[in-house]
Coordinates of C-alpha atoms in Angstrom, one line a residue:
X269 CA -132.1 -42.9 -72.6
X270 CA -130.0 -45.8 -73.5
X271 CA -131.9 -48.9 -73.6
X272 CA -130.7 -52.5 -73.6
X273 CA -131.4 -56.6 -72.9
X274 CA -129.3 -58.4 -71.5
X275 CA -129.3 -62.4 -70.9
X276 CA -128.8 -65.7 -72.3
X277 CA -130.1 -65.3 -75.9
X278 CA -134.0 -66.1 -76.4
X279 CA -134.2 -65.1 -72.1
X280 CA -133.0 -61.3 -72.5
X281 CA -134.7 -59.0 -70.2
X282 CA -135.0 -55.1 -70.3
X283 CA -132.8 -53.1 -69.0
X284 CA -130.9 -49.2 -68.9
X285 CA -128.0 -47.8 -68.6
X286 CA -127.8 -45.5 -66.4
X287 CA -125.6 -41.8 -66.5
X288 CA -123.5 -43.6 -64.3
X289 CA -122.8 -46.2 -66.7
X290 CA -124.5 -48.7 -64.5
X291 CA -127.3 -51.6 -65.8
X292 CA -130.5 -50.8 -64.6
X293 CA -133.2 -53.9 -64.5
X294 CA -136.6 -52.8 -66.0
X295 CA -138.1 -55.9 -66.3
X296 CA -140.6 -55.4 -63.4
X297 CA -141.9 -52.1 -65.7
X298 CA -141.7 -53.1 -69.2
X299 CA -142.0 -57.0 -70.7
X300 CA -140.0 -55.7 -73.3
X301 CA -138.8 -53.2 -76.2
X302 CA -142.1 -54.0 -77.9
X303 CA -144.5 -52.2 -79.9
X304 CA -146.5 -50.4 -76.2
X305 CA -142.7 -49.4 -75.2
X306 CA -141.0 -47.9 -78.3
X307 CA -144.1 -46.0 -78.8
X308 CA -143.9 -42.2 -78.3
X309 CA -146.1 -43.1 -75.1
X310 CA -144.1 -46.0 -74.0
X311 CA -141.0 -44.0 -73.8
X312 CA -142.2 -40.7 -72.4
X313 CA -143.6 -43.1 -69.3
X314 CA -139.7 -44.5 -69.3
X315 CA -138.2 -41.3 -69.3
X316 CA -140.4 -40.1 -66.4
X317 CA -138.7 -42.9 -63.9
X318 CA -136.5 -42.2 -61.5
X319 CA -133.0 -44.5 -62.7
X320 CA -132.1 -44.3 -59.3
X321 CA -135.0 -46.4 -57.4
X322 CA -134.9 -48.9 -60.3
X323 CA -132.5 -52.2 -58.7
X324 CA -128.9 -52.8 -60.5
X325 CA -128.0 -55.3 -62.5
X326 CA -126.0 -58.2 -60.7
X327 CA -123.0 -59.2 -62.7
X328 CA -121.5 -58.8 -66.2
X329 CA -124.7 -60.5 -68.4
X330 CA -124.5 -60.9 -72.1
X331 CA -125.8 -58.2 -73.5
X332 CA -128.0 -58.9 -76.5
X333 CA -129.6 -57.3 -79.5
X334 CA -131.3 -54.3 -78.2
X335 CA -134.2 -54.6 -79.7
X336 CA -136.9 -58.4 -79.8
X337 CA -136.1 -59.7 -83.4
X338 CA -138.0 -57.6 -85.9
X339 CA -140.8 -58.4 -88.5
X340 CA -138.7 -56.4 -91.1
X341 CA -135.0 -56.0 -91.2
X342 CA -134.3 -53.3 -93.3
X343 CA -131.0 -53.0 -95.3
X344 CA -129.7 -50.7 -97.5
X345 CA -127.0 -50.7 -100.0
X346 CA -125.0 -48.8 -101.8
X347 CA -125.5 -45.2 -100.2
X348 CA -122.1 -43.9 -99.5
X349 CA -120.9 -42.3 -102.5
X350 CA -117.1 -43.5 -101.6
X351 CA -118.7 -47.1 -101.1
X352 CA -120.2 -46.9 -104.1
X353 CA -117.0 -45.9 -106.1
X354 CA -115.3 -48.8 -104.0
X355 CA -117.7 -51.2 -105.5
X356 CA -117.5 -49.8 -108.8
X357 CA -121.4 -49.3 -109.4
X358 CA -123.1 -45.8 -110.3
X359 CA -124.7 -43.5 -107.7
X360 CA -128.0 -44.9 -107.1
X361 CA -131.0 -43.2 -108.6
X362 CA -132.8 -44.1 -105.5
X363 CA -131.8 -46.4 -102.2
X364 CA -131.8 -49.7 -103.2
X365 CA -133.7 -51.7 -100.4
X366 CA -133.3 -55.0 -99.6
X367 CA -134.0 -57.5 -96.3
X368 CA -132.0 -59.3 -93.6
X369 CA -133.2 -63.0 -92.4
X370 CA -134.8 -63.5 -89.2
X371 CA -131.4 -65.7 -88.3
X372 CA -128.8 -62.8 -88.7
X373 CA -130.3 -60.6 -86.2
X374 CA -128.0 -61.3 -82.7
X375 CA -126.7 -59.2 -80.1
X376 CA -123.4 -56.9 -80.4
X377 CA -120.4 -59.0 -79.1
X378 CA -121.9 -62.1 -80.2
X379 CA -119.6 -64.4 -82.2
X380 CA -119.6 -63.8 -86.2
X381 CA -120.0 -67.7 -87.9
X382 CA -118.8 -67.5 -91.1
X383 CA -121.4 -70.0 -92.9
X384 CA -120.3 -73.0 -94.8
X385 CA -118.7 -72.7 -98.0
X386 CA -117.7 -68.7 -97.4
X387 CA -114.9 -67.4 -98.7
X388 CA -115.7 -63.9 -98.9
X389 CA -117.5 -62.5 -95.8
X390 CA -117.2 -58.7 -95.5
X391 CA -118.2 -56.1 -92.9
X392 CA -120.2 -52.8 -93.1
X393 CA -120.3 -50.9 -90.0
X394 CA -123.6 -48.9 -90.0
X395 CA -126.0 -46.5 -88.5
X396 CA -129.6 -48.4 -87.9
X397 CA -132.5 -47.2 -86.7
X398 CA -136.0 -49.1 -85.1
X399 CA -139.4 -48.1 -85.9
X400 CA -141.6 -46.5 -82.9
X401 CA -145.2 -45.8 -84.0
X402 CA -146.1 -47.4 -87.5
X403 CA -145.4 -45.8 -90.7
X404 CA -147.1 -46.1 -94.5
X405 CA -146.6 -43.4 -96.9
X406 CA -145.0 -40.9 -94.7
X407 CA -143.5 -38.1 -96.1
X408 CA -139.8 -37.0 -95.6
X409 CA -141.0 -34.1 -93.3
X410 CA -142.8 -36.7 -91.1
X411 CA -140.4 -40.0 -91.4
X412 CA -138.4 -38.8 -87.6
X413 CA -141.5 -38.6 -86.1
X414 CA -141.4 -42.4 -86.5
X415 CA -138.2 -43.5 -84.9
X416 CA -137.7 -44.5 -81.7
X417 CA -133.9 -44.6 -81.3
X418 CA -130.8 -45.0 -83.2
X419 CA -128.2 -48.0 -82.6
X420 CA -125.0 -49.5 -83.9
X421 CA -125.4 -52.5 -86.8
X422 CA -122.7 -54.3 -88.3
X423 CA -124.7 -55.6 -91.9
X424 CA -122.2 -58.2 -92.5
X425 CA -122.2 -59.7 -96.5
X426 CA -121.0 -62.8 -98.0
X427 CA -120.2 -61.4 -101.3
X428 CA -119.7 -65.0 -103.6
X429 CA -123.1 -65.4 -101.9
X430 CA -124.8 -61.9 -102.9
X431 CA -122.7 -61.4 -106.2
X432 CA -122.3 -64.5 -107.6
X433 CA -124.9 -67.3 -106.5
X434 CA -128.0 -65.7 -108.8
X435 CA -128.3 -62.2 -108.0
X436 CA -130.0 -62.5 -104.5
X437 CA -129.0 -60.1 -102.2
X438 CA -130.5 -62.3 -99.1
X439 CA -128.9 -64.9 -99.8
X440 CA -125.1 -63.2 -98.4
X441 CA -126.9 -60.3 -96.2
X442 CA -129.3 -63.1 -94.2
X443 CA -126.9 -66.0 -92.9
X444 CA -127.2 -66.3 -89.1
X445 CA -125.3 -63.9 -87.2
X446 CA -125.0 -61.9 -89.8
X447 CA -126.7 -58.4 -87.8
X448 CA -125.4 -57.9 -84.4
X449 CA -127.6 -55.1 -83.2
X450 CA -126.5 -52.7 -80.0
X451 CA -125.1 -52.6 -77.6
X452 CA -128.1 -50.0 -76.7
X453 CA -130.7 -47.8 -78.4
X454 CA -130.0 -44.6 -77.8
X455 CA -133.9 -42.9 -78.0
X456 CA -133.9 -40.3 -80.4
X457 CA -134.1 -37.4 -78.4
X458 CA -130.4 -37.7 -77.5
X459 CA -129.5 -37.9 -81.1
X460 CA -129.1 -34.1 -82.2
X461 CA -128.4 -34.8 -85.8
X462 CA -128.6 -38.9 -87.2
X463 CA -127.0 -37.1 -90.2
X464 CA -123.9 -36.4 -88.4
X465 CA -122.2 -39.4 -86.4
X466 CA -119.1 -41.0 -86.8
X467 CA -119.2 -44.6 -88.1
X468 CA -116.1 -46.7 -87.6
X469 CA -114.3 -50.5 -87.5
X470 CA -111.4 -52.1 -87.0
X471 CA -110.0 -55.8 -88.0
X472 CA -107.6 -57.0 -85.5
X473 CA -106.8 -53.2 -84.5
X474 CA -106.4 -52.4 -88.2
X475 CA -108.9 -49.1 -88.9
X476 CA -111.0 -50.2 -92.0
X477 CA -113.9 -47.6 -92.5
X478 CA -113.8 -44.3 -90.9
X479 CA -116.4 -42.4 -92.0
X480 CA -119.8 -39.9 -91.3
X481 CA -123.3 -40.4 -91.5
X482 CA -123.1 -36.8 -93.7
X483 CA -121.6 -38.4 -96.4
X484 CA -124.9 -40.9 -97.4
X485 CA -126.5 -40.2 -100.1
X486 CA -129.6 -40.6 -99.2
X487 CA -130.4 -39.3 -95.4
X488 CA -132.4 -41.1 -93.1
X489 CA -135.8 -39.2 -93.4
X490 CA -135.3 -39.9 -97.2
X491 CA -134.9 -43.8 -96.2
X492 CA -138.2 -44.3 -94.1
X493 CA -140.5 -42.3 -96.3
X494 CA -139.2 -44.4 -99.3
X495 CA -139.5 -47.7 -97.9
X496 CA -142.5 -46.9 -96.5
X497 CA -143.8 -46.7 -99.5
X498 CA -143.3 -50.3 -100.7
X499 CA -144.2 -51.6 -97.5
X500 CA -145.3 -51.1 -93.7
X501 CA -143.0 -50.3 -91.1
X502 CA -144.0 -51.4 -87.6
X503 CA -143.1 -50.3 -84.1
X504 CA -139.6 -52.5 -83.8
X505 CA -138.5 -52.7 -87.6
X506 CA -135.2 -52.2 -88.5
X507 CA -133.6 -49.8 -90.9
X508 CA -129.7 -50.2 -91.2
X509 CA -128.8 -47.4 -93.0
X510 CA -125.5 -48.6 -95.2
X511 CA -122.3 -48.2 -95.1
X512 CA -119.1 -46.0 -95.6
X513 CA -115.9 -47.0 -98.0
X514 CA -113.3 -49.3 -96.4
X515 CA -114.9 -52.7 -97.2
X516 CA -112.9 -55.5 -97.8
X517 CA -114.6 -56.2 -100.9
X518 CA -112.6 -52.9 -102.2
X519 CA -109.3 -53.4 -101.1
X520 CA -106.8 -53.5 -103.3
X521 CA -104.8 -54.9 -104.9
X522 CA -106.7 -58.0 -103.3
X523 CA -109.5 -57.9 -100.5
X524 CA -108.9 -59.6 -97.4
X525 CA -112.1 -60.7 -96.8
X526 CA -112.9 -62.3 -92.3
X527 CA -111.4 -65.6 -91.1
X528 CA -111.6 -67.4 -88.6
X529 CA -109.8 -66.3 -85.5
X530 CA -109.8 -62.3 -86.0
X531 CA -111.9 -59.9 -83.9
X532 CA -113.9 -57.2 -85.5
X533 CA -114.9 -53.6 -83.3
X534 CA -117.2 -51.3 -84.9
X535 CA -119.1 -48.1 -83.7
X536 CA -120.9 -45.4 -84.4
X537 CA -120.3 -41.6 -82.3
X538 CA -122.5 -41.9 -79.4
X539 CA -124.2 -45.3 -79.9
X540 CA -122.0 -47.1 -78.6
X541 CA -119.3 -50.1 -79.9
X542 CA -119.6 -53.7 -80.9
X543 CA -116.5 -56.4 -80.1
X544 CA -117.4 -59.8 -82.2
X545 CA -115.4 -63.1 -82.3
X546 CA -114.9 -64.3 -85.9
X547 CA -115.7 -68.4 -85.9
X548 CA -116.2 -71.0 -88.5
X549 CA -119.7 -72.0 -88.6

């Protein structure tokens, strides 16, 4: 299934889309992507519906982040070995975890604000993942069983604010609008392999990362069972999964980092693509 929510943001409703690439209106089955729907449960009692008898959705709505804001947004850096050599830092020994702000998380064609004072805001086009049934401790073996679906994430980075304002990653990974999420989960059961998607972007029609989820160095079954045991996941957390090479922060001979004005596509194979207006916030 491909899940979405579409509406004015804080008002988006539940919805599918359908084989025919139509919006389907699930509002009058679920009150949301919450913790009763992402469950296993939850989603086998989706899956069981007939897409045909549920009513259309009138219009072209926004479509929003496709999953309610989470309790923990999950980042992780640094796990792409050609991002890595990029950025000039050694493999990791382990994923280096880190959290997104309540603010960033928006929907997938929702404008990018560059916050004030920025002068350095990247893009990292990523393969995320949200949380179905709760997870502490879990082992490798185990961690899929926890997912509910996979979706597109663009973990967007103000580096002067990450590398050079006193070593907190939050403070360039969290700024408002800084994770658009969508434009659908994708449950996992149409998701062969997580460990072998295309991720992509573009600037202005310029290709900037073209890479493959193969190529992280740590996979995603490694990711929840470590994280999980720092801290609780929870039936809607987020887990972005990093990023490939092709940052701006690593071009040379000098990055071009986003301004104002440009547009920024992203996708990952099979999830689905973003579109996002860059605007001075």
């Amino acid at each position: 299934m491909k899940l979405l929510r579409v509406g004015a943001s804080g008002a988006e409703k539940p919805a599918l889309l359908d084989p025919e690439m139509a919006l389907r209106d699930l509002s009058q089955i679920v009150r949301d992507f919450d913790e009763e729907t992402l469950s296993p449960a939850g989603l086998q009692k989706l899956a069981a519906i007939d897409w045909k008898n549920l009513p259309k959705v009138q219009g072209t709505p926004r479509i929003g982040p496709c999953v309610p804001r989470p309790l923990n947004f999950v980042g992780i850096g640094a796990n792409y070995k050609d991002h890595v050599a990029e950025a000039g830092i050694p493999i990791p020994d382990e994923p280096l975890v880190f959290l997104k702000a309540a603010g960033s998380h928006c929907g997938p064609n929702d404008d990018i604000r560059l916050p004030r004072g920025s002068t350095k805001t990247d893009w990292e086009a990523e393969l995320a993942l949200v949380i179905g049934s709760k997870a502490q401790c879990v082992s490798e073996e185990a961690a899929l069983d926890h997912v509910a679906g996979y979706f597109v994430c663009n973990d967007l980075s103000e580096r002067a604010f990450q590398n050079e304002r006193g070593g907190s990653m939050i403070k360039g990974k969290g700024c408002d609008t800084f994770g658009p999420v969508g434009p659908w989960l994708v449950t996992k059961d149409e998701v062969a392999d997580p460990q072998s998607l295309g991720v992509w972007l573009e600037v202005d029609g310029v290709r900037r990362q073209s890479g493959n989820t193969e190529q992280m160095i740590f996979g995603v079954r490694k990711l929840i069972s470590h994280v999980s045991h720092f801290f609780t996941l929870f039936p809607g957390d987020i887990i972005s999964t990093g990023t490939p090479g092709g940052v701006a922060m690593g071009m040379k001979p000098k990055p071009m980092y986003l301004e104002a004005g440009q547009t920024v596509r992203l996708g990952v194979e099979g999830l689905g693509e973003q579109t996002h207006r860059v605007v001075q916030g």
